[in-house]
Coordinates of N, CA and C in Angstrom, one line a residue:
M1 N 92.4 90.7 70.2 CA 92.9 91.7 71.2 C 93.6 91.0 72.3
E2 N 94.8 91.6 72.7 CA 95.6 91.0 73.6 C 95.7 92.0 74.8
F3 N 95.5 91.3 76.0 CA 95.5 92.1 77.3 C 96.8 91.8 78.1
E4 N 97.4 92.8 78.6 CA 98.6 92.8 79.3 C 98.6 93.7 80.5
Q5 N 98.7 93.2 81.8 CA 98.9 94.0 82.9 C 100.4 94.2 83.2
L6 N 100.8 95.5 83.2 CA 102.2 95.7 83.3 C 102.6 95.8 84.9
H7 N 103.8 95.4 85.2 CA 104.2 95.4 86.6 C 104.2 96.8 87.2
K8 N 103.9 97.0 88.5 CA 103.8 98.3 89.1 C 105.2 98.9 89.1
D9 N 106.3 98.0 89.4 CA 107.6 98.6 89.5 C 108.1 99.2 88.2
E10 N 107.6 98.7 87.1 CA 108.1 99.1 85.8 C 107.2 100.4 85.2
H11 N 105.8 100.2 85.4 CA 104.9 101.1 84.7 C 103.9 101.6 85.7
N12 N 104.1 101.6 87.0 CA 103.1 102.2 88.0 C 101.8 101.5 87.9
G13 N 101.7 100.2 87.7 CA 100.5 99.5 87.7 C 99.5 99.8 86.6
H14 N 99.9 100.4 85.5 CA 99.0 100.7 84.4 C 98.6 99.4 83.6
W15 N 97.4 99.4 83.1 CA 97.0 98.2 82.2 C 97.1 98.8 80.8
V16 N 97.6 97.8 79.9 CA 97.7 98.1 78.5 C 96.9 97.0 77.7
I17 N 95.9 97.6 76.8 CA 95.2 96.7 76.0 C 95.7 97.0 74.6
K18 N 96.2 95.8 73.9 CA 96.8 96.1 72.7 C 95.8 95.7 71.6
F19 N 95.7 96.5 70.5 CA 95.0 96.3 69.4 C 95.9 96.2 68.2
P20 N 95.4 95.8 67.0 CA 96.4 95.6 65.9 C 97.2 96.9 65.6
H21 N 96.7 98.1 65.7 CA 97.4 99.3 65.4 C 97.5 100.3 66.4
H22 N 96.9 100.1 67.6 CA 96.9 101.0 68.7 C 97.0 100.2 70.0
R23 N 97.2 101.0 71.0 CA 97.1 100.4 72.4 C 96.4 101.4 73.3
L24 N 95.6 100.9 74.3 CA 94.9 101.6 75.2 C 95.6 101.5 76.5
V25 N 96.1 102.6 77.2 CA 96.7 102.6 78.4 C 95.7 103.0 79.5
V26 N 95.4 102.2 80.5 CA 94.6 102.5 81.6 C 95.5 103.0 82.8
H27 N 95.4 104.3 83.1 CA 96.4 104.8 84.1 C 96.1 104.5 85.5
D28 N 94.8 104.4 85.9 CA 94.4 104.1 87.2 C 93.3 103.0 87.2
P29 N 93.8 101.7 87.1 CA 92.9 100.6 86.9 C 91.8 100.5 88.0
G30 N 92.2 100.9 89.2 CA 91.2 100.7 90.4 C 90.1 101.8 90.2
K31 N 90.4 102.9 89.8 CA 89.4 104.0 89.5 C 88.5 103.6 88.4
V32 N 89.1 103.0 87.3 CA 88.2 102.6 86.1 C 87.3 101.5 86.6
L33 N 87.8 100.6 87.4 CA 86.9 99.5 87.8 C 85.7 100.0 88.7
R34 N 86.0 101.0 89.6 CA 85.0 101.6 90.3 C 84.0 102.3 89.5
I35 N 84.4 103.0 88.5 CA 83.5 103.7 87.6 C 82.7 102.7 86.8
A36 N 83.3 101.6 86.3 CA 82.5 100.6 85.7 C 81.5 100.0 86.6
S37 N 81.9 99.8 87.8 CA 80.9 99.3 88.8 C 79.6 100.2 89.0
D38 N 79.9 101.5 89.1 CA 78.9 102.5 89.2 C 78.0 102.4 87.9
I39 N 78.5 102.3 86.8 CA 77.7 102.1 85.5 C 76.8 100.9 85.6
I40 N 77.3 99.8 86.0 CA 76.6 98.5 86.1 C 75.4 98.6 87.1
I41 N 75.7 99.3 88.3 CA 74.7 99.5 89.2 C 73.6 100.5 88.7
S42 N 74.0 101.5 88.0 CA 73.1 102.4 87.4 C 72.2 101.6 86.4
L43 N 72.8 100.8 85.5 CA 72.0 100.0 84.5 C 71.0 99.1 85.2
C44 N 71.4 98.5 86.4 CA 70.4 97.6 87.1 C 69.3 98.4 87.6
Y45 N 69.5 99.5 88.2 CA 68.4 100.3 88.6 C 67.5 100.9 87.5
I46 N 68.1 101.3 86.3 CA 67.3 101.8 85.3 C 66.4 100.6 84.7
A47 N 67.1 99.5 84.4 CA 66.3 98.3 83.9 C 65.3 97.8 84.9
G48 N 65.5 97.8 86.3 CA 64.6 97.5 87.2 C 63.4 98.4 87.3
S49 N 63.7 99.7 87.2 CA 62.6 100.7 87.1 C 61.7 100.5 85.9
M50 N 62.3 100.2 84.8 CA 61.5 100.0 83.6 C 60.6 98.7 83.6
L51 N 61.2 97.7 84.3 CA 60.5 96.5 84.4 C 59.3 96.6 85.4
F52 N 59.2 97.6 86.3 CA 58.1 97.9 87.2 C 56.9 98.3 86.5
F53 N 56.9 98.8 85.2 CA 55.7 99.3 84.5 C 54.8 98.3 84.2
Q54 N 55.1 97.0 84.1 CA 54.2 96.0 83.8 C 54.1 94.9 84.8
N55 N 53.0 94.4 85.1 CA 52.9 93.4 86.3 C 53.7 92.2 85.9
S56 N 53.7 91.8 84.7 CA 54.4 90.5 84.3 C 55.9 90.6 84.5
T57 N 56.5 91.7 84.6 CA 57.9 91.8 84.7 C 58.4 92.4 86.1
Q58 N 57.4 92.6 87.0 CA 57.8 93.3 88.3 C 58.8 92.4 89.1
T59 N 58.7 91.1 89.0 CA 59.6 90.2 89.8 C 61.0 90.5 89.3
A60 N 61.3 90.5 88.0 CA 62.5 90.7 87.4 C 63.0 92.1 87.9
G61 N 62.1 93.1 88.0 CA 62.6 94.4 88.3 C 63.1 94.4 89.8
V62 N 62.3 93.6 90.6 CA 62.8 93.5 92.0 C 64.2 92.9 92.1
W63 N 64.4 91.9 91.4 CA 65.7 91.2 91.4 C 66.8 92.1 91.0
L64 N 66.5 93.0 90.0 CA 67.6 93.9 89.5 C 67.9 95.0 90.6
F65 N 66.8 95.4 91.4 CA 67.1 96.3 92.5 C 67.8 95.6 93.6
V66 N 67.5 94.4 93.9 CA 68.3 93.7 94.8 C 69.8 93.5 94.4
M67 N 70.0 93.2 93.1 CA 71.4 93.1 92.6 C 72.1 94.5 92.8
G68 N 71.5 95.5 92.3 CA 72.1 96.8 92.4 C 72.4 97.2 93.9
S69 N 71.5 96.9 94.8 CA 71.7 97.2 96.3 C 72.9 96.4 96.8
C70 N 73.0 95.1 96.4 CA 74.1 94.3 96.9 C 75.5 94.8 96.3
Q71 N 75.4 95.2 95.1 CA 76.7 95.8 94.4 C 77.1 97.1 95.2
M72 N 76.1 97.9 95.6 CA 76.4 99.1 96.3 C 77.1 98.8 97.7
L73 N 76.5 97.7 98.4 CA 77.1 97.2 99.7 C 78.5 96.8 99.5
V74 N 78.7 95.9 98.5 CA 80.0 95.4 98.3 C 81.1 96.5 98.0
R75 N 80.6 97.4 97.1 CA 81.4 98.6 96.8 C 81.9 99.4 98.0
S76 N 80.9 99.6 98.9 CA 81.2 100.4 100.2 C 82.1 99.6 101.1
I77 N 82.0 98.3 101.2 CA 82.8 97.5 102.1 C 84.2 97.5 101.5
L78 N 84.4 97.4 100.2 CA 85.7 97.5 99.5 C 86.4 98.8 99.8
R79 N 85.6 99.9 99.7 CA 86.1 101.3 99.9 C 86.7 101.4 101.4
I80 N 85.9 100.8 102.3 CA 86.4 100.9 103.7 C 87.6 100.1 103.9
L81 N 87.6 98.8 103.4 CA 88.8 97.9 103.5 C 90.0 98.6 102.8
G82 N 89.8 99.4 101.7 CA 90.9 100.0 101.0 C 91.6 101.2 101.8
K83 N 90.8 101.6 102.8 CA 91.4 102.7 103.6 C 92.1 102.2 104.9
M84 N 92.1 100.9 105.1 CA 92.7 100.3 106.2 C 94.0 99.6 105.9
D85 N 95.0 99.6 106.8 CA 96.2 98.8 106.8 C 96.4 97.9 107.9
W86 N 96.8 96.7 107.8 CA 97.1 95.8 108.8 C 98.6 95.9 109.0
K87 N 98.9 96.2 110.3 CA 100.4 96.4 110.7 C 100.6 95.6 111.9
E88 N 101.9 95.2 112.1 CA 102.4 94.5 113.2 C 102.5 95.5 114.4
R89 N 102.4 95.0 115.6 CA 102.5 96.0 116.7 C 103.9 96.4 117.0

């Protein structure tokens, strides 16, 4: 599998993943990465919840909850920073 990021000025910043007989075009890479982040956060919370059922795995469950919470914090910070522009006076 070959991965190629196309230049914004040529193809609007799309990503193209080439397979032997097909290619996958990702039209909005930022949005796809945010959705993937949401999926990872959800999986951390689901796994953490399941690990709480047994005493022997509760510590691992707590760590998964902490990881999911940290991911949510980073996601929110990146969303805020994405809405800001630094400009000269």
